[in-house]
Short mmCIF file of C-alpha atoms in Angstrom, two decimals:
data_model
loop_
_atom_site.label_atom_id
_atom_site.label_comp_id
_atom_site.label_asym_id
_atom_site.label_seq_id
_atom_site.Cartn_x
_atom_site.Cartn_y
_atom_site.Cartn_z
CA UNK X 861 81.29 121.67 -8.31
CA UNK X 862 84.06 122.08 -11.06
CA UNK X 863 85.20 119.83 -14.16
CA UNK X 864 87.46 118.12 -11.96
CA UNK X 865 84.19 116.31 -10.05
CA UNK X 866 82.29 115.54 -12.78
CA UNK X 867 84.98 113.37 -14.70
CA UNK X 868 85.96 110.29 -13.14
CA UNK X 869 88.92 109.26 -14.68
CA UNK X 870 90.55 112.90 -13.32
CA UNK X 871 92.40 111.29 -10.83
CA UNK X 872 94.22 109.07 -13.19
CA UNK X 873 95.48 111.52 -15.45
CA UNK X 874 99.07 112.99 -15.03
CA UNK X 875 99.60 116.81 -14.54
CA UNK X 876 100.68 117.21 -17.97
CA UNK X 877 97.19 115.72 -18.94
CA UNK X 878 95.12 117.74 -16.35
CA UNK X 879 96.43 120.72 -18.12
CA UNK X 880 96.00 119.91 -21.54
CA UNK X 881 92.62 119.17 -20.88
CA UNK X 882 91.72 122.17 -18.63
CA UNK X 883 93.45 124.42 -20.89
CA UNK X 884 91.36 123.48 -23.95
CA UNK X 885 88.22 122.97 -22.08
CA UNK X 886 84.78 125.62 -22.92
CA UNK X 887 81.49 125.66 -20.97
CA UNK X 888 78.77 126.11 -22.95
CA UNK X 889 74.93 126.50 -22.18
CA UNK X 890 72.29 125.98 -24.31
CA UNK X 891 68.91 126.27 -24.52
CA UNK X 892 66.00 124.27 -24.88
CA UNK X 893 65.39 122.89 -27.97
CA UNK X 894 69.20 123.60 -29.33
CA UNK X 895 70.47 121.18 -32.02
CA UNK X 896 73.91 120.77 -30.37
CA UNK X 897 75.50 117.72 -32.48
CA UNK X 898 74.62 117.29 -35.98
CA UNK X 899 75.35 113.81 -37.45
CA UNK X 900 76.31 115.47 -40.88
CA UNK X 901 78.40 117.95 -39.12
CA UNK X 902 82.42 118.03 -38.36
CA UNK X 903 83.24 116.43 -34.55
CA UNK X 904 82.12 118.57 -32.28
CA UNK X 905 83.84 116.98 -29.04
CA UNK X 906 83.11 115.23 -25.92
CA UNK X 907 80.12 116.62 -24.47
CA UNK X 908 79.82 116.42 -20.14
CA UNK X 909 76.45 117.02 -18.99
CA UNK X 910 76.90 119.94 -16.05
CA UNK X 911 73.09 120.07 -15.56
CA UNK X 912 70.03 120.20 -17.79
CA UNK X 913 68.83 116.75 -20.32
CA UNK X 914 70.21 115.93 -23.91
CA UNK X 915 68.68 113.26 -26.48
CA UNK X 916 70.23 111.50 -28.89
CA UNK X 917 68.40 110.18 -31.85
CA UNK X 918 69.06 109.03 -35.28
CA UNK X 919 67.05 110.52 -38.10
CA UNK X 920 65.80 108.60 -41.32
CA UNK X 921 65.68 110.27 -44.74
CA UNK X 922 62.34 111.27 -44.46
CA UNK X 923 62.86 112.62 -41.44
CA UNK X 924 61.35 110.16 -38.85
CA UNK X 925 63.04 109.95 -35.72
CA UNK X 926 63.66 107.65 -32.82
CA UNK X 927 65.34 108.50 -29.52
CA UNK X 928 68.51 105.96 -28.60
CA UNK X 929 68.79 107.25 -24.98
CA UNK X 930 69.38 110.37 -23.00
CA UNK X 931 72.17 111.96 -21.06
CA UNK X 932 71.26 113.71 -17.93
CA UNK X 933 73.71 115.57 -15.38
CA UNK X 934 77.52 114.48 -15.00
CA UNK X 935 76.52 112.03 -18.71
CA UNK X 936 79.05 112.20 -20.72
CA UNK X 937 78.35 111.76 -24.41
CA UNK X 938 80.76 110.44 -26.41
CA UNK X 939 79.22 109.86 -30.14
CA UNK X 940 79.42 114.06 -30.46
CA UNK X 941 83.17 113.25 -31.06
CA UNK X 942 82.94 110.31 -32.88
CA UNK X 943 86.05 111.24 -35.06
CA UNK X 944 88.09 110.05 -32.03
CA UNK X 945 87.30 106.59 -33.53
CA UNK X 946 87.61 105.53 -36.92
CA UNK X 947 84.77 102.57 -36.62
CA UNK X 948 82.33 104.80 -35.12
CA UNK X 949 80.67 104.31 -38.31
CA UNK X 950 77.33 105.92 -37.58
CA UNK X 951 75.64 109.21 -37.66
CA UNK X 952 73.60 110.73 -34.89
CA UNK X 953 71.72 113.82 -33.69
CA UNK X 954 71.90 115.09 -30.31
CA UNK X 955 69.14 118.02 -29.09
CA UNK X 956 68.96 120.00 -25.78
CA UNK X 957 65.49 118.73 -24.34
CA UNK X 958 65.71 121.03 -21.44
CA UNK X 959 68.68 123.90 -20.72
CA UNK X 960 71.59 122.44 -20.31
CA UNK X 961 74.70 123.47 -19.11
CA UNK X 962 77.76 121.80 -20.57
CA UNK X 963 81.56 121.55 -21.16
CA UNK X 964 83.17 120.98 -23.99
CA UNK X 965 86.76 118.98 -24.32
CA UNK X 966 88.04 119.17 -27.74
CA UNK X 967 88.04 115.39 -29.76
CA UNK X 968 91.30 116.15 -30.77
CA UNK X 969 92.67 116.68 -27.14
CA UNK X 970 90.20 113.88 -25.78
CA UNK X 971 91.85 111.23 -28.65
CA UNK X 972 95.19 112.15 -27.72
CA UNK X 973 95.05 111.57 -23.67
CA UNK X 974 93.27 108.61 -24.79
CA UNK X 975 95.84 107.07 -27.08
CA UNK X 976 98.51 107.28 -24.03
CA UNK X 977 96.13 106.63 -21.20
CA UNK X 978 95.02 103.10 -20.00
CA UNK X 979 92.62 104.44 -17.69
CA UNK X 980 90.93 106.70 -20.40
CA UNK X 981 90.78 104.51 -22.79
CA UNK X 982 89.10 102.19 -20.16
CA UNK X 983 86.72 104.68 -19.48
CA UNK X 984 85.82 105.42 -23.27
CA UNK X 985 85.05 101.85 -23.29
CA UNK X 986 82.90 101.27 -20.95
CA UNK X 987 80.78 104.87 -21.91
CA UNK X 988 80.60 102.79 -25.50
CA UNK X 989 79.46 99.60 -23.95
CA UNK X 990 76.83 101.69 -22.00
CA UNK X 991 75.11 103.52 -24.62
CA UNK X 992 75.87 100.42 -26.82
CA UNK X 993 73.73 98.48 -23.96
CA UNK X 994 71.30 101.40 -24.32
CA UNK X 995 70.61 101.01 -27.91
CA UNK X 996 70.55 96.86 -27.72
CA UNK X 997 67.91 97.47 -24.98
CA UNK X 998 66.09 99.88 -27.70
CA UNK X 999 66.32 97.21 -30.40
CA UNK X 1000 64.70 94.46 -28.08
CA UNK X 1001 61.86 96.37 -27.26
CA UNK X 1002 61.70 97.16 -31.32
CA UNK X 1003 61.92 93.72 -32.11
CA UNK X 1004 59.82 91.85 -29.49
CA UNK X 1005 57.47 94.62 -28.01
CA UNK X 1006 54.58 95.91 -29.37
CA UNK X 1007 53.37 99.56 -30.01
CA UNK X 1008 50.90 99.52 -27.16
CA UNK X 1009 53.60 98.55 -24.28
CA UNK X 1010 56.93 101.07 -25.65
CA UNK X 1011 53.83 104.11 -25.42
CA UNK X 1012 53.02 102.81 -21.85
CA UNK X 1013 56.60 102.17 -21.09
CA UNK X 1014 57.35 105.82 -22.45
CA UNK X 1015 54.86 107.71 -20.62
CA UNK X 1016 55.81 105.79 -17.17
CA UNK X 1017 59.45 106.95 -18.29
CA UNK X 1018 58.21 110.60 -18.88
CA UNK X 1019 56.56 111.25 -15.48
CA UNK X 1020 59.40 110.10 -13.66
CA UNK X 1021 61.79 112.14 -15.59
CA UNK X 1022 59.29 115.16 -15.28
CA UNK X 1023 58.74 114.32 -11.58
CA UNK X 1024 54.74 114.98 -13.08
CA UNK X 1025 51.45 113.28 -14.40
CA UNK X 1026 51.05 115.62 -16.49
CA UNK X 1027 53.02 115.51 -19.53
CA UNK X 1028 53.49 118.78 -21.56
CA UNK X 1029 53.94 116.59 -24.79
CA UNK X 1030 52.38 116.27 -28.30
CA UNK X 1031 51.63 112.97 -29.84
CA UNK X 1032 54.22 114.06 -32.37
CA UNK X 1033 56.82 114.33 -30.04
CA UNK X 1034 55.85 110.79 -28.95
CA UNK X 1035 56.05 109.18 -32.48
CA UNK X 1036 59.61 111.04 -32.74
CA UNK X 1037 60.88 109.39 -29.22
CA UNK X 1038 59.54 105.56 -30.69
CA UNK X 1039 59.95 105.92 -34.26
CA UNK X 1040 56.23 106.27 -34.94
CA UNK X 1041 53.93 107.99 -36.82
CA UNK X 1042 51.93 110.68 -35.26
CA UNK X 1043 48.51 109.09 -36.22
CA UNK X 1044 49.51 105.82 -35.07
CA UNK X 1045 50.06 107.39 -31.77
CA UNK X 1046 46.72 109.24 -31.64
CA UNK X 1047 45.18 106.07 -31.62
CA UNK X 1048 46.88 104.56 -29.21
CA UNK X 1049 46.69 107.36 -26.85
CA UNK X 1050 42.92 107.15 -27.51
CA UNK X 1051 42.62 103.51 -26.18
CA UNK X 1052 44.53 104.41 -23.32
CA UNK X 1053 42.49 106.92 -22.69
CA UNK X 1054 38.84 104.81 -23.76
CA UNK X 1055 40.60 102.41 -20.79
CA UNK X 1056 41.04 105.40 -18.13
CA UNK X 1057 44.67 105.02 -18.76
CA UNK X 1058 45.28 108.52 -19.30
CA UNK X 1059 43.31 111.72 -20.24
CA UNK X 1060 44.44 113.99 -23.54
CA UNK X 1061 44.23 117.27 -23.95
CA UNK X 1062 45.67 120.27 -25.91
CA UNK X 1063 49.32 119.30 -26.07
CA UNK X 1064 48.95 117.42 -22.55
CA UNK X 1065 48.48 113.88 -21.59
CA UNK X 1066 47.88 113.54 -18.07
CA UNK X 1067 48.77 110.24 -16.32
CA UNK X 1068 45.98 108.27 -14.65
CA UNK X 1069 46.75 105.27 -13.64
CA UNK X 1070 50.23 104.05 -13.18
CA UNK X 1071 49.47 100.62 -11.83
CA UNK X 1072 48.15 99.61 -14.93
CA UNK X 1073 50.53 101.30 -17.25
CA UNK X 1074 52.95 99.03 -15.33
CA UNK X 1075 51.19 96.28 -15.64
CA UNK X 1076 50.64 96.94 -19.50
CA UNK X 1077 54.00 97.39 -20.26
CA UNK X 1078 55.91 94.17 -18.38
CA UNK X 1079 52.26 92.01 -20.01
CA UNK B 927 100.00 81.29 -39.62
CA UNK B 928 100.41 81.79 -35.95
CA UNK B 929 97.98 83.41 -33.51
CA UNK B 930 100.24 86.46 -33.37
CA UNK B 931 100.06 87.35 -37.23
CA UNK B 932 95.92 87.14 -36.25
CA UNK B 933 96.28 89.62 -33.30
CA UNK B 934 96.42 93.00 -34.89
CA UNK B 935 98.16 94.38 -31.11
CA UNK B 936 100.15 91.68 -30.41
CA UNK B 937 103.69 93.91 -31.09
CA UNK B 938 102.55 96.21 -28.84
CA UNK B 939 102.58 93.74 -25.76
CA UNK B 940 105.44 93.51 -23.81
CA UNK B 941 107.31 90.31 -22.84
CA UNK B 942 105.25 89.69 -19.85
CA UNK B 943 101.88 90.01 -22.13
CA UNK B 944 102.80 87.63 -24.75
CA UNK B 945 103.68 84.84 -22.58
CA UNK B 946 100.28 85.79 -20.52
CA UNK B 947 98.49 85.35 -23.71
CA UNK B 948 100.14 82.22 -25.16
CA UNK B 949 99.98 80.35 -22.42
CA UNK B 950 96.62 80.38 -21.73
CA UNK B 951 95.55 81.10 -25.03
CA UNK B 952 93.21 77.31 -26.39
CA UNK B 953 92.58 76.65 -30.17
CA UNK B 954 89.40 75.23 -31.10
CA UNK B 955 87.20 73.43 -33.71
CA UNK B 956 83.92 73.59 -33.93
CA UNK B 957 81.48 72.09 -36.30
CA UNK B 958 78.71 73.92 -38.18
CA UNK B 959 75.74 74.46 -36.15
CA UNK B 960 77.32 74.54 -32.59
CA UNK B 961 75.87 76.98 -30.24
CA UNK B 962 79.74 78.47 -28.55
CA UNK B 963 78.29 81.20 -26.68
CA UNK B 964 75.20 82.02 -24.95
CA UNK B 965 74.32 84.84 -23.18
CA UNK B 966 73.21 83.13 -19.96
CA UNK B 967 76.21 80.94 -19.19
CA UNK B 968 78.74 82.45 -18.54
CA UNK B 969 81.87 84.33 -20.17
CA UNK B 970 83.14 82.33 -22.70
CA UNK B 971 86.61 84.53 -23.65
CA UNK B 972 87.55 86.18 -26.58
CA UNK B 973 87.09 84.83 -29.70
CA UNK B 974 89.38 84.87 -32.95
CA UNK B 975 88.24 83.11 -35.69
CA UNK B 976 90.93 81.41 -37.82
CA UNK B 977 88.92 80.53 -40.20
CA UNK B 978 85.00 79.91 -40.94
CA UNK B 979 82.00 81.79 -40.01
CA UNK B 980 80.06 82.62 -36.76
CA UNK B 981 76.96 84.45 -36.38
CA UNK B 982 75.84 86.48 -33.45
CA UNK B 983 72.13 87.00 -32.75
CA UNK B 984 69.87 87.95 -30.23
CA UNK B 985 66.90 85.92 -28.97
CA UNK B 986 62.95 86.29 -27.15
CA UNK B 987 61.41 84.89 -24.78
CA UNK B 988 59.11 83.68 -27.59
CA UNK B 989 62.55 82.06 -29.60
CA UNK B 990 62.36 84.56 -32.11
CA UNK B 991 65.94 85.39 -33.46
CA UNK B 992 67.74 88.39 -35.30
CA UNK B 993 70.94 87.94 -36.64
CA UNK B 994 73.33 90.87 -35.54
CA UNK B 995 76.25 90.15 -37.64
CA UNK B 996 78.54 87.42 -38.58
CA UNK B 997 82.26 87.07 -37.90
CA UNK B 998 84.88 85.92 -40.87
CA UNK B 999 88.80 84.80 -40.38
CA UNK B 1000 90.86 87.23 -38.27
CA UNK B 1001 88.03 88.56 -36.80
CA UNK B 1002 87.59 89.28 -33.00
CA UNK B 1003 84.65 88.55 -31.12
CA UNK B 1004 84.41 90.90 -28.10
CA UNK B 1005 80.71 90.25 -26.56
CA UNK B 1006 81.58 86.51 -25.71
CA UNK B 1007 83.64 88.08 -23.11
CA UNK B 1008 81.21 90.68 -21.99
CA UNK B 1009 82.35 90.04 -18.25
CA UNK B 1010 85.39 92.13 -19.40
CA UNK B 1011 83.17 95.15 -18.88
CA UNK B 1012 80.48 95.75 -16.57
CA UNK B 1013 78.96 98.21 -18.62
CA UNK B 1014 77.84 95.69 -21.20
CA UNK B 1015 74.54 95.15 -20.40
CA UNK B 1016 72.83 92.50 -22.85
CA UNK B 1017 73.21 88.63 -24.16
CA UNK B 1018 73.99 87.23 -27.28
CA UNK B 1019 74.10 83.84 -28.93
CA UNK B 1020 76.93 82.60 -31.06
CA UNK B 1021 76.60 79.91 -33.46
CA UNK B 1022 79.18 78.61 -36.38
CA UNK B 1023 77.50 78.94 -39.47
CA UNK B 1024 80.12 76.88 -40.51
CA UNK B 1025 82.91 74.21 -40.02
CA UNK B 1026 85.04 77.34 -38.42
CA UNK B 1027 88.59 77.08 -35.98
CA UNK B 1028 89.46 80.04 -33.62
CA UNK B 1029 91.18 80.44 -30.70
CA UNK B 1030 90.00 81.32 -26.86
CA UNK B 1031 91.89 84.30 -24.75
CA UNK B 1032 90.22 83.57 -21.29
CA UNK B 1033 88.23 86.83 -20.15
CA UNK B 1034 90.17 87.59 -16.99
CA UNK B 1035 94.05 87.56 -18.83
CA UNK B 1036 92.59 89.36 -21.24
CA UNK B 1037 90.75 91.86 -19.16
CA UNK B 1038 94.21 92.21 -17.08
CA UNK B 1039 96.07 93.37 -20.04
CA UNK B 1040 93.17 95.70 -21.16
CA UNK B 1041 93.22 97.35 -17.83
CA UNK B 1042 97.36 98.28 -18.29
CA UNK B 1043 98.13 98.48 -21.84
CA UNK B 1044 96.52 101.99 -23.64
CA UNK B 1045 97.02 99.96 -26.79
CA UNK B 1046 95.05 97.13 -26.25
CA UNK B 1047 92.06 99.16 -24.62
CA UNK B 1048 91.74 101.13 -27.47
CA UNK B 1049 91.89 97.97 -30.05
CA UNK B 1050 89.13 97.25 -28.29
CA UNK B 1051 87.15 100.33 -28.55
CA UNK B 1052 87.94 99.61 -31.95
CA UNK B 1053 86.29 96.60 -31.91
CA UNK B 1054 83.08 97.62 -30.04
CA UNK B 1055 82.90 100.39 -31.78
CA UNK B 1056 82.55 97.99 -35.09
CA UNK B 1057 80.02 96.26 -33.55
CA UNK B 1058 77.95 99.00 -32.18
CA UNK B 1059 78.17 100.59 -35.68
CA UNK B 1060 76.82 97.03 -36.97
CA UNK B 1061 73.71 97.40 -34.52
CA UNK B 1062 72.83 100.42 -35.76
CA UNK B 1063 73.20 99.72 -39.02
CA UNK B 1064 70.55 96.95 -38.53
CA UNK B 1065 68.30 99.19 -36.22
CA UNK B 1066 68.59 102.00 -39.50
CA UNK B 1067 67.31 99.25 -41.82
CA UNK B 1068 65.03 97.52 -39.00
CA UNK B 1069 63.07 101.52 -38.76
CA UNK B 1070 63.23 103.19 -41.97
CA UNK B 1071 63.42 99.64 -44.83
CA UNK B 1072 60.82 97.49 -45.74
CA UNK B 1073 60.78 94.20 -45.81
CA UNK B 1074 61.23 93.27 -49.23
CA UNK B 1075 64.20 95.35 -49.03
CA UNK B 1076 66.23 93.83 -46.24
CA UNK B 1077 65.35 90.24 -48.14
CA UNK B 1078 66.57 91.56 -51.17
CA UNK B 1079 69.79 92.83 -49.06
CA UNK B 1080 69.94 89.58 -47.28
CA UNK B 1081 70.01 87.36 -50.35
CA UNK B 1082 72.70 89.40 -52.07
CA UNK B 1083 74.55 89.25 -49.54
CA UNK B 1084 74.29 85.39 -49.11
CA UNK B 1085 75.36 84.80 -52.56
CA UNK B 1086 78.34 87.14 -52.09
CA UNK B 1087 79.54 84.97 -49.24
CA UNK B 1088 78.86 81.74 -50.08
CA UNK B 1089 80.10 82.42 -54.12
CA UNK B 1090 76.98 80.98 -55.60
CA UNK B 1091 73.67 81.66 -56.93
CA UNK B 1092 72.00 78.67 -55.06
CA UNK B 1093 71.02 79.04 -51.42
CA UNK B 1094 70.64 76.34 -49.36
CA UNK B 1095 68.49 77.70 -47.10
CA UNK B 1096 64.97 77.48 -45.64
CA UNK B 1097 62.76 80.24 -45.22
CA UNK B 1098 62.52 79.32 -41.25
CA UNK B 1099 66.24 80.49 -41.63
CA UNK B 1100 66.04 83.60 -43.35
CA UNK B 1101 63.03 84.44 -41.64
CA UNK B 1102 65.38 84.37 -38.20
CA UNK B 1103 68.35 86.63 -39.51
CA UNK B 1104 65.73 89.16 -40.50
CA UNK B 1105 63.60 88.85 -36.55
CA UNK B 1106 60.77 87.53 -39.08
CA UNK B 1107 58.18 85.03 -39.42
CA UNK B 1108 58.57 82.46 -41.45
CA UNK B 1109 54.75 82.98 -43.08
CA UNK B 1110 56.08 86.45 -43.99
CA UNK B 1111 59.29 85.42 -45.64
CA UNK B 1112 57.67 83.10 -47.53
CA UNK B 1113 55.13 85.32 -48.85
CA UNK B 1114 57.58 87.87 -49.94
CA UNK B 1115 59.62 84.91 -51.92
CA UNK B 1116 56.87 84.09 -53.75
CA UNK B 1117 56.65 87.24 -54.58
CA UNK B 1118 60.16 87.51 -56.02
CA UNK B 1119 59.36 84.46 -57.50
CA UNK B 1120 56.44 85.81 -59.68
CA UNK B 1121 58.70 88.71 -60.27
CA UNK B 1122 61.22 86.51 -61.64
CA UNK B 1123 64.02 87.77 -59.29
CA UNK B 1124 64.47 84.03 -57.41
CA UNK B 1125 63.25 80.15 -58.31
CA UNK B 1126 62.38 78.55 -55.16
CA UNK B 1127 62.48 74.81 -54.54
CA UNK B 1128 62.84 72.72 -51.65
CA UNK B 1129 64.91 74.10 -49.01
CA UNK B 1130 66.70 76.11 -51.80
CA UNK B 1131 66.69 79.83 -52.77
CA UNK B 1132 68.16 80.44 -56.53
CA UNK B 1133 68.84 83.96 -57.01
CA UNK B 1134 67.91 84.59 -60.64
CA UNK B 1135 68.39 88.52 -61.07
CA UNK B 1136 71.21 90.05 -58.83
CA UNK B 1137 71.30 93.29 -61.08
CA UNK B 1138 67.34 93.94 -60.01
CA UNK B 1139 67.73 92.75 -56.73
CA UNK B 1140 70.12 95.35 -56.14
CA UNK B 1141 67.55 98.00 -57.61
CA UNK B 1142 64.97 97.05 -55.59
CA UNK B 1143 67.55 97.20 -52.13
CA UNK B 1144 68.75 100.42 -53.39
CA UNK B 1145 65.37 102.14 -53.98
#
């Protein structure tokens, strides 16, 4: 499948538009682990998830973490180019979680169809309302949820992501994800695991029972 | 003033468009304390305060509140009309905090001219994009500050918009802009009290120290 698929708006652009955009367009592929947006960092453009799994978190001075959502294939991730709007006033981080394959459209290029284009702009808005919906969703569960609940609701998240039980994850990795600290975690993965919830080992938590994670998590 | 000098796009509407807009555009007054949107009746219409002050906020189950932020004159409220877009995904509450006038755009003429005029859609990516940069904002201070910090914050900022060192407020109140309990708030007040940064009396907050109050948020 080429770009052409994978953007939905295509269609509504004019041929002068389908050029500029497929002349300026890069793949790119990345892996694991890559820091591909950097908050600090000048625009680096409109990212469009080919195949593979991105996160995007924000990153406190001390350098806790917290996840705000993550693109998966034909995502496209607007907040890497968030020079294309002046009251994008925020900062985030965006990592490569698994390899990902990826194009690239310019911010520049992107702003400009966008400025012209009713059905663009359209489309920009409603990515923003999404991940804007994403992050209101992650300030409920902040705000109203307990710790025990976000860990269950994160490992039930995890296997179905992973298509697994068993998590290759450190508790570390966990607290990053919900903003936690990595003791605070340990304990909690303990109780699960006291309950028959789940069983730890060496950079592993295995899934036991997903009834009750459920059941934990919508308590 | 008219509602045009208020509508930072309205020169870019054609003919059509204006007369769309000002004839089914409503003015309204509302007194302090009225509830004009909530998130599970339905879509109210854009909102453009003349004059006054709203406040948007997000509620549990449990009635908890936390205030997102608050709306001045010749500002645009987008998420009373969140039918406009289907990607917006989560309810608010609106409440004047005060005696405030605005005007209604109904949600479907204003959607209509969103969906064929570039410039509108991208005033209101503008606009969500202001809001979404609130949000996070809030979720920065909600993860990384603590407490004493965001009431120091809040009770600067309450003297900067109300132009006096006296706060009529309770503690129930401050406690739900912050997502707080009340118990908590008042704790840390009587802390600033022994600290000599506030006097507290009944159902008043006098800020006695803004110069260490804005140490203490800074540090």
């Amino acid at each position: 499948m080429s770009f052409e698929n994978y953007f939905p708006v295509w269609n509504e652009l004019n041929a002068a538009q389908k050029e500029l955009i497929s002349d300026s367009l890069s793949a790119r592929q990345v892996k694991r682990g890559t820091i591909i947006h950097n908050g600090s960092l000048d625009c680096t453009g409109l990212l469009l998830v080919k195949s593979g799994q991105l996160r995007t978190y924000i990153l406190s001075d001390e350098g806790r973490e917290i996840t705000l959502y993550r693109l998966f294939d034909m995502d496209m991730c607007l907040l890497s180019a968030s020079c294309i709007m002046r009251s994008i006033q925020f900062e985030v981080t965006i990592e490569a979680e698994k390899d990902t394959e990826l194009w690239i459209i310019p911010a520049e290029i992107y702003k400009s169809i966008m400025q012209e284009s009713a059905p663009v702009a359209n489309y920009t808005n409603e990515l923003m309302a999404t991940r804007f919906s994403d992050v209101m969703w992650l300030m409920e569960q902040i705000m109203w949820k307990s710790l025990d609940k976000r860990v269950a609701s994160f490992l039930l998240e995890e296997t179905s992501i992973e298509g697994t039980n068993e998590l290759k994850i450190t508790h570390e990795t966990i607290a990053n994800h919900l903003g936690s600290h990595r003791e605070v975690i340990t304990r909690m993965l303990r109780y699960f695991q006291e309950e028959g919830l789940v069983k730890l080992s060496r950079s592993k938590v295995t899934v036991l029972d997903i009834k009750r994670l459920e059941t934990l998590q919508k308590s």
